[in-house]
PDB file of C-alpha atoms in Angstrom:
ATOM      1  CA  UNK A   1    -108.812  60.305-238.643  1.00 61.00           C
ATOM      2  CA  UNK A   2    -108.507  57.771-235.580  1.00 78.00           C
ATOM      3  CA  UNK A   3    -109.124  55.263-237.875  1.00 87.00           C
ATOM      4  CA  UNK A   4    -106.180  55.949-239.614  1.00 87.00           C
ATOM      5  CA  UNK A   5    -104.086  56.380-236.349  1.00 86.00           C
ATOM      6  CA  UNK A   6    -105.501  52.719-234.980  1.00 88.00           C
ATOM      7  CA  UNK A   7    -104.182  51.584-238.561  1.00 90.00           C
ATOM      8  CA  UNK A   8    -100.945  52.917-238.408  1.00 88.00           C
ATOM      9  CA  UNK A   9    -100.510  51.711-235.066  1.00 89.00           C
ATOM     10  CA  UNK A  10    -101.736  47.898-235.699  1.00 92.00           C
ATOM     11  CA  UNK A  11     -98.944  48.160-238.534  1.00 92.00           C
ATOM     12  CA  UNK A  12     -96.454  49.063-236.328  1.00 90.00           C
ATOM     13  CA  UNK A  13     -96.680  47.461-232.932  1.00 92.00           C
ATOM     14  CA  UNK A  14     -96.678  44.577-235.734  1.00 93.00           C
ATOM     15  CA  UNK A  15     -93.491  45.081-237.205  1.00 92.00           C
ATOM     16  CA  UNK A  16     -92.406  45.279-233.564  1.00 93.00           C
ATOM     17  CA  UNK A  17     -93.832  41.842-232.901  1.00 93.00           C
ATOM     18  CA  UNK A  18     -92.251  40.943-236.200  1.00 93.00           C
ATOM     19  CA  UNK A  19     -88.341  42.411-235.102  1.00 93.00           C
ATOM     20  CA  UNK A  20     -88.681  40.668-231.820  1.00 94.00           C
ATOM     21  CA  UNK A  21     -89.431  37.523-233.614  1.00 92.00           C
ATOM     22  CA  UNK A  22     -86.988  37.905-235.867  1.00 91.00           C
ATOM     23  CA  UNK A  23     -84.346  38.645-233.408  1.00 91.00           C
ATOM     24  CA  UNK A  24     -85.102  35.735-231.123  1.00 91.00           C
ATOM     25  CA  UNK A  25     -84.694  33.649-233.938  1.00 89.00           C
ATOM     26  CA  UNK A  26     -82.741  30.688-234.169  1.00 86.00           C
ATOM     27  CA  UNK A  27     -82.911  30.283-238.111  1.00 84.00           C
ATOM     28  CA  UNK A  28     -80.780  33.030-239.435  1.00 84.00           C
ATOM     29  CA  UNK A  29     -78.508  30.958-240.811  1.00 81.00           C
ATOM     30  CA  UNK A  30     -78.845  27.225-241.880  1.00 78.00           C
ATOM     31  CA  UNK A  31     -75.984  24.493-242.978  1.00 77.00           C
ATOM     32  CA  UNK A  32     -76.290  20.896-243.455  1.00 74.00           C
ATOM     33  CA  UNK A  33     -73.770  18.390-242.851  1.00 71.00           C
ATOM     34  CA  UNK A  34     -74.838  15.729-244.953  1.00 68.00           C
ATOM     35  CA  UNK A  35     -72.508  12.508-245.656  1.00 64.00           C
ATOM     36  CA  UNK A  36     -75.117  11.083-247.092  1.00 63.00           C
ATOM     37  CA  UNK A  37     -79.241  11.371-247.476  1.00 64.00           C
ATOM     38  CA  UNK A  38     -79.950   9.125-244.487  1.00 69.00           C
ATOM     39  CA  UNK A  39     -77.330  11.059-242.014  1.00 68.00           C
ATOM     40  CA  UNK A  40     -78.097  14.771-243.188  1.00 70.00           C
ATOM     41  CA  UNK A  41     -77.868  16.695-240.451  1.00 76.00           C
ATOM     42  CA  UNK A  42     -79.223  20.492-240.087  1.00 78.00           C
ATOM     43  CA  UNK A  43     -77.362  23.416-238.402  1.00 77.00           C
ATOM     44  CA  UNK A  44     -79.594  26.256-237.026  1.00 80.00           C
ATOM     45  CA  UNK A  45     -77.463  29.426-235.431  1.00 82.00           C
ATOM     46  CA  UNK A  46     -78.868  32.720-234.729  1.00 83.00           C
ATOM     47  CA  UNK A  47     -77.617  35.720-233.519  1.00 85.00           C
ATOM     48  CA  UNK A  48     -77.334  34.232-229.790  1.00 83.00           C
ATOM     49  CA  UNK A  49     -74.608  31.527-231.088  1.00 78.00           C
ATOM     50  CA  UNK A  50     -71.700  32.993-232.035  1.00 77.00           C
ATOM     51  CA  UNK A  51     -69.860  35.655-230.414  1.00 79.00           C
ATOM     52  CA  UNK A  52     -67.587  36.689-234.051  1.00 78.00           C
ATOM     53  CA  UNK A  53     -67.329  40.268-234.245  1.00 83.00           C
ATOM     54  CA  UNK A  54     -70.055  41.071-237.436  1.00 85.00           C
ATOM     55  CA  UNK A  55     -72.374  38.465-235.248  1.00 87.00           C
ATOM     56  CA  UNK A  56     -72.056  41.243-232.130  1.00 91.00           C
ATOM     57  CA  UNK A  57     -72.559  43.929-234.285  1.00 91.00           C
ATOM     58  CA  UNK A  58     -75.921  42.802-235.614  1.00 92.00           C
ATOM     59  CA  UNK A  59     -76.889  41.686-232.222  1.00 92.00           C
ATOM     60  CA  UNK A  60     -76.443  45.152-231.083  1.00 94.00           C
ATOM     61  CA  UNK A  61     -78.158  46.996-233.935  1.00 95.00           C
ATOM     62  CA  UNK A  62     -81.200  44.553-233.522  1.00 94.00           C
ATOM     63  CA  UNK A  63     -81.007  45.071-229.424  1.00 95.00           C
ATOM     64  CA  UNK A  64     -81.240  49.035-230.488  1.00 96.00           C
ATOM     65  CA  UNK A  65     -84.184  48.104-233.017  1.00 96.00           C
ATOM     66  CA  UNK A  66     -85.819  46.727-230.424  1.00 96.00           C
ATOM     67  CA  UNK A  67     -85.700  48.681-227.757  1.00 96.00           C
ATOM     68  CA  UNK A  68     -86.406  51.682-230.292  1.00 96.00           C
ATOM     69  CA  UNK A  69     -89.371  49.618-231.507  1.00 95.00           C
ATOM     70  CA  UNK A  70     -90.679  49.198-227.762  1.00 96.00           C
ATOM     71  CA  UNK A  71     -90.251  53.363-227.260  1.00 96.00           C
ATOM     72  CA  UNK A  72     -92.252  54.126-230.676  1.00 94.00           C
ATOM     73  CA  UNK A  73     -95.066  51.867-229.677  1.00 93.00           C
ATOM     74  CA  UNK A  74     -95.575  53.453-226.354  1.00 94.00           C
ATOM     75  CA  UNK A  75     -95.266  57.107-228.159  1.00 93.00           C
ATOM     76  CA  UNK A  76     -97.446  56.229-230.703  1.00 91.00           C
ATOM     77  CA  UNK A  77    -100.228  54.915-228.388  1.00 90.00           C
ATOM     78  CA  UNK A  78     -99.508  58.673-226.327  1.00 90.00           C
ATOM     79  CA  UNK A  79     -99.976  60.266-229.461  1.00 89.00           C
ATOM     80  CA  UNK A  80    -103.490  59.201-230.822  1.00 88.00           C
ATOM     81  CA  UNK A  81    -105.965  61.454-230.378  1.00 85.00           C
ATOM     82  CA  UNK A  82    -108.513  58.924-229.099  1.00 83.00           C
ATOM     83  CA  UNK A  83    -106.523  58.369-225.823  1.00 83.00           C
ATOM     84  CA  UNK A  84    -107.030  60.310-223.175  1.00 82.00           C
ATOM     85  CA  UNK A  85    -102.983  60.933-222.124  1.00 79.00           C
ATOM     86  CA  UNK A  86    -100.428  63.130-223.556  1.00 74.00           C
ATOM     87  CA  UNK A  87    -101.876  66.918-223.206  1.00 80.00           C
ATOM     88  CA  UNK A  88    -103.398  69.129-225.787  1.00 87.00           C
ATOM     89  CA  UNK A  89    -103.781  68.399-229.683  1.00 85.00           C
ATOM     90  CA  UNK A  90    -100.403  70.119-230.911  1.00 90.00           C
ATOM     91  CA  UNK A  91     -98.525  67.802-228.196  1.00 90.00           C
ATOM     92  CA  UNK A  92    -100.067  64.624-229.270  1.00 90.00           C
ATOM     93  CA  UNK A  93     -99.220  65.581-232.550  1.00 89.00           C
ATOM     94  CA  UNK A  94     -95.956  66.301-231.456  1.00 92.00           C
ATOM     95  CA  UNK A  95     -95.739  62.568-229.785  1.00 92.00           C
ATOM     96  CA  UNK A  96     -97.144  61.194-232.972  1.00 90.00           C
ATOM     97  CA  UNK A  97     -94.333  62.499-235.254  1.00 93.00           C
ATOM     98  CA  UNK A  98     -92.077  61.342-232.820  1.00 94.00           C
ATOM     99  CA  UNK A  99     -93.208  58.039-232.628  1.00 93.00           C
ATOM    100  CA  UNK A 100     -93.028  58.289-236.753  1.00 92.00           C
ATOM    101  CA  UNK A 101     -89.258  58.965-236.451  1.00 96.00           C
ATOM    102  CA  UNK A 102     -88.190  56.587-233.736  1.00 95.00           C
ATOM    103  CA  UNK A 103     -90.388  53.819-235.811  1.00 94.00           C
ATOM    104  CA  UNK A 104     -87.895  55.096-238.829  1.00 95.00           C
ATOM    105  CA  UNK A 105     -85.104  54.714-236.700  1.00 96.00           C
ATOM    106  CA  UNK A 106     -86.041  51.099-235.802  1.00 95.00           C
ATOM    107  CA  UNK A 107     -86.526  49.914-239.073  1.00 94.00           C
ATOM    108  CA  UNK A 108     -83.249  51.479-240.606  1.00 96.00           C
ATOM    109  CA  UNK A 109     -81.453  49.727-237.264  1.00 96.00           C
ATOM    110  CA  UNK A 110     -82.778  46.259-238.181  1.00 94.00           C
ATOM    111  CA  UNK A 111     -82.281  46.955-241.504  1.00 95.00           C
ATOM    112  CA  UNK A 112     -78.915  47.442-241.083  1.00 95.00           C
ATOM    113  CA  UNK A 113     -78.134  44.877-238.709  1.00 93.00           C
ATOM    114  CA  UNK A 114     -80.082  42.015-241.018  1.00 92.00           C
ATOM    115  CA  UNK A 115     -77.730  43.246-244.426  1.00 93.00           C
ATOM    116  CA  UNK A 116     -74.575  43.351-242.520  1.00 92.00           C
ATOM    117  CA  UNK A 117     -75.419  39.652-241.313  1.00 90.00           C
ATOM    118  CA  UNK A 118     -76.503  38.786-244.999  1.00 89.00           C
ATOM    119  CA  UNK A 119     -73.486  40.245-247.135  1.00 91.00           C
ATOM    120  CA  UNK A 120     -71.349  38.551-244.597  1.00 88.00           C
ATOM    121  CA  UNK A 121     -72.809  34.879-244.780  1.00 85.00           C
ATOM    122  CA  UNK A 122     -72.815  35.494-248.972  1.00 86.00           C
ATOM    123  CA  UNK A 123     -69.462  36.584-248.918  1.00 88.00           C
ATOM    124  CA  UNK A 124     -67.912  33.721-246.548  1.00 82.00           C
ATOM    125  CA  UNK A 125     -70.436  31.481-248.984  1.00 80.00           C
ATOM    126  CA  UNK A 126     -68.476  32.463-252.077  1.00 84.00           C
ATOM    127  CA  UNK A 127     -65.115  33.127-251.035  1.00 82.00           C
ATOM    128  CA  UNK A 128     -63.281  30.124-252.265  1.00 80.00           C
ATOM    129  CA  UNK A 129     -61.185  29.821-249.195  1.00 80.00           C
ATOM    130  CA  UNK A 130     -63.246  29.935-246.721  1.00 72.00           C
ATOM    131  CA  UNK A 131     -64.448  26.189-246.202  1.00 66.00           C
ATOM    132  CA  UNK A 132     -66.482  26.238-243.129  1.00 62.00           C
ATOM    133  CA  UNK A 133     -69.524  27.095-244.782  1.00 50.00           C
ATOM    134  CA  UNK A 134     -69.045  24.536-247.718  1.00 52.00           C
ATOM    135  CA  UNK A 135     -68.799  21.705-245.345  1.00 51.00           C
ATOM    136  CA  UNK A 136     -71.944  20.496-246.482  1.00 46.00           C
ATOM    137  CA  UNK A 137     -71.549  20.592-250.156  1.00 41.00           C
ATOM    138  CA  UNK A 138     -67.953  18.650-250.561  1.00 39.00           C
ATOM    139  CA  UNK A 139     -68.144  15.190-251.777  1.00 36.00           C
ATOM    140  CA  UNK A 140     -67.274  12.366-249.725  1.00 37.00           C
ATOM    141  CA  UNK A 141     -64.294  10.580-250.008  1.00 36.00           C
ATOM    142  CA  UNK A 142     -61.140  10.244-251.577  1.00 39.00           C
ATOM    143  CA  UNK A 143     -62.076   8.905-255.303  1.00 37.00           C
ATOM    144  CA  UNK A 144     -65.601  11.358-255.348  1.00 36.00           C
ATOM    145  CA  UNK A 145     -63.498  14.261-254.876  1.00 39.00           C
ATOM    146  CA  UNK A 146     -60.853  13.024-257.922  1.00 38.00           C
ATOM    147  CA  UNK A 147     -63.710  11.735-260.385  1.00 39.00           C
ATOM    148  CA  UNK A 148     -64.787  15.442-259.844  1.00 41.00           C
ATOM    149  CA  UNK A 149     -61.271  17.185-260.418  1.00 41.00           C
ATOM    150  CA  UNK A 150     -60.250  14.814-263.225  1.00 42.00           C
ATOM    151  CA  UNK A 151     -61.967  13.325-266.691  1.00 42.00           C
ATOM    152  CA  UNK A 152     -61.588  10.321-267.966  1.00 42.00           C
ATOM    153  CA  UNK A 153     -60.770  10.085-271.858  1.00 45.00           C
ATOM    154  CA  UNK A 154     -61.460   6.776-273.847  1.00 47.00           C
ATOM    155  CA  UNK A 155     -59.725   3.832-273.123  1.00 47.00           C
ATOM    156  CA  UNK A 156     -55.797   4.466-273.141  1.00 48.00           C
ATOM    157  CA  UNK A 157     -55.886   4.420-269.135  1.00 46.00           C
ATOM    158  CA  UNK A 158     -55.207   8.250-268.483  1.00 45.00           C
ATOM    159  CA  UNK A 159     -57.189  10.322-266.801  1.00 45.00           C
ATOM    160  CA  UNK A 160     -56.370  14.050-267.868  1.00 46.00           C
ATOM    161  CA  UNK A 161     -57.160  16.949-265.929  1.00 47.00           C
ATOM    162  CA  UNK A 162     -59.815  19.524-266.439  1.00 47.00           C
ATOM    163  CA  UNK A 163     -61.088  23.000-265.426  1.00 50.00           C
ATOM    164  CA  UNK A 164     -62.965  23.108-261.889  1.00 50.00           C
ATOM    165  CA  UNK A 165     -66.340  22.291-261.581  1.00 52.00           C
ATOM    166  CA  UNK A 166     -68.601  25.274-261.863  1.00 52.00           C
ATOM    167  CA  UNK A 167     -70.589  24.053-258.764  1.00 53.00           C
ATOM    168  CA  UNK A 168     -69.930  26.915-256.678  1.00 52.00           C
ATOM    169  CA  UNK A 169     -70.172  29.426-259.376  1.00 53.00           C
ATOM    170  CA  UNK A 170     -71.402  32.726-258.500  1.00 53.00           C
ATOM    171  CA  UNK A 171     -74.775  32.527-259.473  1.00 51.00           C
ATOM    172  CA  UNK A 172     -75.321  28.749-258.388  1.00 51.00           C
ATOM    173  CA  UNK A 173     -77.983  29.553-255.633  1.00 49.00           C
ATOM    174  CA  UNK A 174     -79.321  32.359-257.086  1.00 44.00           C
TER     175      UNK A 174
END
């Protein structure tokens, strides 16, 4: 039976060493600015960067994963029954299934936090007016961006319009 308990505690002051990592990161979301393939530049922000109101939201669900996190790892470690603190058996199993919910609790709280963040960034990536996030992908001067709008047709001298590329079509990136 402890051997079960050191397992399930491994696994999850590891997803707690796993949240904080993920939370401290400065890679959750990445643009590029690239003019050309010599000058590409790369944009790293995390959740520290911005202070946009879906950006303070995740911050604080993270912040509560956390901190809930922190309180289920020192529960759970009350709660084994090799340790020698918390009481009898029925209150270390008490401890234990606490520690089981506030580990629950964590994970739904970064769960939520890191889908808000993502539905947001996909959205703003395909919402057709929002150009911050396409900075990277538009084409670089004035007769790139009309050889990609227009179509040239044999050799009268017109160029005749056609339908919008399909490079940021819905499924492009997936």
């Amino acid at each position: 039976m402890s051997r079960a308990q050191i397992s399930a505690l491994v696994c999850g002051v590891g997803g707690f060493g796993a949240l904080v990592a993920a939370t401290t990161s400065n890679e959750w979301k990445v643009t590029t600015r690239a003019s050309s393939v010599i000058t590409a530049t790369w944009v790293y922000q995390g959740l520290w960067m911005n202070c946009a109101g879906y950006i303070q939201a995740c911050r604080g669900l993270m912040i509560a994963a956390v901190s809930l996190g922190f309180f289920g790892s020192i529960f759970a470690l009350f709660g084994m029954k090799c340790t020698k603190v918390g009481g009898s058996d029925k209150a270390k199993a008490k401890i234990a299934c606490l520690a089981g919910i506030v580990f629950i609790l964590s994970g739904l709280c970064s769960m939520t936090g890191c889908s808000l963040y993502a539905n947001k960034i996909t959205t703003e990536f395909f919402d057709p007016l929002f150009m911050e996030q396409k900075m990277g992908y538009t084409y670089n001067g004035p007769t790139s961006v009309m050889s990609s709008r227009t179509k040239y047709h044999g050799g009268e001298g017109d160029f005749k319009t056609t339908s919008p590329s399909k490079q940021f079509d819905k499924n492009a990136y997936v």
